[in-house]
Amino acid sequence: EREYSFMSTLGKRTVDDIDVKGKRVLMVGDRNDDMRGAADCGLDAAGVLYGYGSREELEPFHPVLLAESCTDLTDRLLAARV
């Protein structure tokens, strides 16, 4: 059986604790554990390059976006609002 990371376990508990069905949910993170946690929970992920992780660390997880700064993240999320 696959061992889940802390972020996967935390994400699963959070998703279980709140009703996210039919809602848009995006996990934002700066490390591969964050991206893996989102994938394990069936959530889209946004990678942020202003934290500890690098583009090379995050790209293999195919995040819906990679943001260079808080402003970049905010602008891109607001532009994507429907």
Coordinates of N, CA and C in Angstrom, one line a residue:
E1 N 0.8 -1.2 0.0 CA 0.0 0.0 0.0 C 0.9 1.2 0.0
R2 N 0.5 2.3 -0.7 CA 1.2 3.5 -0.9 C 1.2 4.3 0.4
E3 N 2.4 4.8 0.8 CA 2.4 5.7 2.0 C 2.2 7.1 1.5
Y4 N 1.3 7.8 2.2 CA 0.9 9.2 1.9 C 1.8 10.1 2.7
S5 N 2.1 11.2 2.1 CA 2.9 12.3 2.7 C 2.0 13.0 3.7
F6 N 2.6 13.8 4.5 CA 1.9 14.7 5.5 C 0.9 15.6 4.8
M7 N 1.3 16.2 3.6 CA 0.4 17.1 2.9 C -0.8 16.3 2.3
S8 N -0.5 15.1 1.9 CA -1.6 14.2 1.4 C -2.6 13.9 2.5
T9 N -2.1 13.6 3.6 CA -3.0 13.3 4.8 C -3.7 14.5 5.2
L10 N -3.0 15.6 5.3 CA -3.7 16.9 5.7 C -4.7 17.3 4.7
G11 N -4.4 17.2 3.4 CA -5.4 17.5 2.4 C -6.6 16.6 2.4
K12 N -6.4 15.3 2.6 CA -7.5 14.4 2.7 C -8.4 14.7 3.9
R13 N -7.8 15.0 5.0 CA -8.6 15.4 6.2 C -9.4 16.7 6.0
T14 N -8.7 17.6 5.4 CA -9.4 18.9 5.1 C -10.6 18.7 4.1
V15 N -10.3 18.0 3.1 CA -11.4 17.8 2.1 C -12.5 17.0 2.7
D16 N -12.2 16.1 3.6 CA -13.3 15.3 4.3 C -14.0 16.2 5.3
D17 N -13.3 17.2 5.9 CA -14.0 18.0 6.9 C -14.9 19.1 6.4
I18 N -14.6 19.5 5.1 CA -15.5 20.5 4.5 C -16.1 19.9 3.2
D19 N -17.2 20.4 2.9 CA -17.9 20.0 1.7 C -17.4 20.7 0.5
V20 N -16.6 20.1 -0.4 CA -16.0 20.7 -1.5 C -16.7 20.3 -2.8
K21 N -17.6 19.4 -2.8 CA -18.3 18.9 -4.0 C -19.0 20.1 -4.7
G22 N -18.7 20.2 -6.0 CA -19.3 21.3 -6.7 C -18.6 22.6 -6.6
K23 N -17.6 22.7 -5.8 CA -16.8 23.9 -5.5 C -15.5 23.9 -6.2
R24 N -15.0 25.0 -6.6 CA -13.7 25.1 -7.2 C -12.6 25.2 -6.0
V25 N -11.7 24.2 -6.0 CA -10.7 24.2 -5.0 C -9.3 24.1 -5.6
L26 N -8.4 24.9 -5.1 CA -7.1 24.9 -5.6 C -6.1 24.9 -4.5
M27 N -5.2 23.9 -4.5 CA -4.2 23.9 -3.5 C -3.0 24.6 -4.0
V28 N -2.5 25.5 -3.2 CA -1.3 26.3 -3.6 C -0.1 25.9 -2.7
G29 N 1.0 25.6 -3.4 CA 2.1 25.1 -2.7 C 3.4 25.4 -3.4
D30 N 4.5 25.2 -2.6 CA 5.8 25.5 -3.2 C 6.8 24.3 -3.2
R31 N 6.3 23.2 -2.8 CA 7.2 22.0 -2.8 C 6.5 20.8 -3.4
N32 N 7.2 19.8 -3.7 CA 6.7 18.6 -4.4 C 5.6 17.9 -3.5
D33 N 5.8 17.9 -2.2 CA 4.8 17.3 -1.3 C 3.5 18.0 -1.4
D34 N 3.5 19.3 -1.6 CA 2.2 20.1 -1.8 C 1.5 19.6 -3.1
M35 N 2.3 19.5 -4.1 CA 1.8 19.0 -5.4 C 1.2 17.6 -5.3
R36 N 2.0 16.8 -4.7 CA 1.6 15.3 -4.5 C 0.3 15.3 -3.6
G37 N 0.3 16.1 -2.6 CA -0.9 16.2 -1.7 C -2.1 16.5 -2.5
A38 N -2.0 17.5 -3.4 CA -3.2 17.9 -4.2 C -3.6 16.8 -5.1
A39 N -2.6 16.2 -5.8 CA -3.0 15.0 -6.7 C -3.6 13.9 -5.9
D40 N -3.1 13.6 -4.7 CA -3.7 12.5 -3.9 C -5.1 12.8 -3.5
C41 N -5.5 14.1 -3.4 CA -6.8 14.5 -3.0 C -7.7 14.8 -4.2
G42 N -7.2 14.6 -5.4 CA -7.9 14.9 -6.6 C -8.2 16.4 -6.8
L43 N -7.2 17.3 -6.3 CA -7.4 18.7 -6.4 C -6.4 19.3 -7.4
D44 N -6.8 20.3 -8.1 CA -5.8 21.1 -8.9 C -4.8 21.8 -8.0
A45 N -3.6 22.0 -8.5 CA -2.6 22.7 -7.7 C -2.0 23.8 -8.5
A46 N -1.6 24.9 -7.8 CA -0.9 26.0 -8.3 C 0.5 25.9 -7.6
G47 N 1.5 26.0 -8.4 CA 2.9 26.0 -7.8 C 3.4 27.5 -7.7
V48 N 4.0 27.8 -6.6 CA 4.5 29.1 -6.4 C 6.0 29.0 -6.4
L49 N 6.7 29.9 -7.2 CA 8.1 29.9 -7.3 C 8.8 30.8 -6.4
Y50 N 8.1 31.5 -5.5 CA 8.7 32.4 -4.6 C 8.8 31.8 -3.2
G51 N 8.7 30.5 -3.1 CA 8.9 29.7 -1.9 C 10.2 29.0 -1.9
Y52 N 10.2 27.8 -1.4 CA 11.4 27.0 -1.3 C 11.6 26.1 -2.5
G53 N 10.6 25.7 -3.2 CA 10.7 24.8 -4.4 C 11.1 25.5 -5.6
S54 N 11.6 24.8 -6.6 CA 12.0 25.3 -7.9 C 11.0 24.9 -9.0
R55 N 11.1 25.5 -10.1 CA 10.4 25.1 -11.3 C 10.6 23.7 -11.6
E56 N 11.9 23.2 -11.5 CA 12.2 21.8 -11.9 C 11.5 20.9 -10.9
E57 N 11.4 21.3 -9.7 CA 10.7 20.4 -8.7 C 9.2 20.3 -8.9
L58 N 8.6 21.4 -9.3 CA 7.1 21.5 -9.4 C 6.6 21.1 -10.8
E59 N 7.3 21.4 -11.9 CA 6.8 21.1 -13.2 C 6.3 19.6 -13.4
P60 N 7.0 18.6 -12.9 CA 6.6 17.2 -13.2 C 5.2 16.9 -12.7
F61 N 4.7 17.7 -11.8 CA 3.3 17.5 -11.2 C 2.2 18.2 -12.1
H62 N 2.6 18.9 -13.1 CA 1.7 19.6 -14.0 C 0.7 20.5 -13.3
P63 N 1.2 21.5 -12.4 CA 0.3 22.4 -11.8 C -0.5 23.2 -12.8
V64 N -1.7 23.6 -12.5 CA -2.5 24.4 -13.4 C -1.8 25.8 -13.7
L65 N -0.9 26.2 -12.8 CA -0.1 27.4 -13.1 C 1.1 27.4 -12.2
L66 N 2.1 28.2 -12.6 CA 3.3 28.4 -11.8 C 3.4 29.9 -11.7
A67 N 3.4 30.4 -10.4 CA 3.4 31.9 -10.2 C 4.8 32.3 -9.7
E68 N 5.2 33.4 -10.2 CA 6.5 33.9 -9.9 C 6.5 34.8 -8.6
S69 N 5.3 35.3 -8.2 CA 5.2 36.1 -7.0 C 3.7 36.1 -6.5
C70 N 3.5 36.7 -5.4 CA 2.1 36.7 -4.8 C 1.3 37.5 -5.8
T71 N 1.8 38.6 -6.3 CA 1.0 39.4 -7.2 C 0.7 38.7 -8.5
D72 N 1.6 37.9 -9.0 CA 1.4 37.1 -10.2 C 0.3 36.0 -9.9
L73 N 0.4 35.4 -8.7 CA -0.6 34.4 -8.4 C -2.0 35.1 -8.3
T74 N -2.1 36.2 -7.6 CA -3.4 36.9 -7.4 C -3.9 37.3 -8.8
D75 N -3.1 37.9 -9.6 CA -3.6 38.4 -10.9 C -4.1 37.3 -11.7
R76 N -3.4 36.2 -11.7 CA -3.8 35.0 -12.6 C -5.0 34.3 -12.1
L77 N -5.2 34.3 -10.8 CA -6.4 33.7 -10.2 C -7.6 34.5 -10.5
L78 N -7.4 35.8 -10.3 CA -8.5 36.7 -10.5 C -8.9 36.8 -12.0
A79 N -8.0 36.7 -12.9 CA -8.2 36.7 -14.3 C -9.0 35.4 -14.8
A80 N -8.8 34.3 -14.0 CA -9.4 33.0 -14.3 C -10.8 32.9 -13.7
R81 N -11.2 33.9 -12.9 CA -12.6 33.8 -12.3 C -13.7 33.7 -13.3
V82 N -14.6 32.8 -13.0 CA -15.8 32.7 -13.9 C -17.0 32.9 -13.2

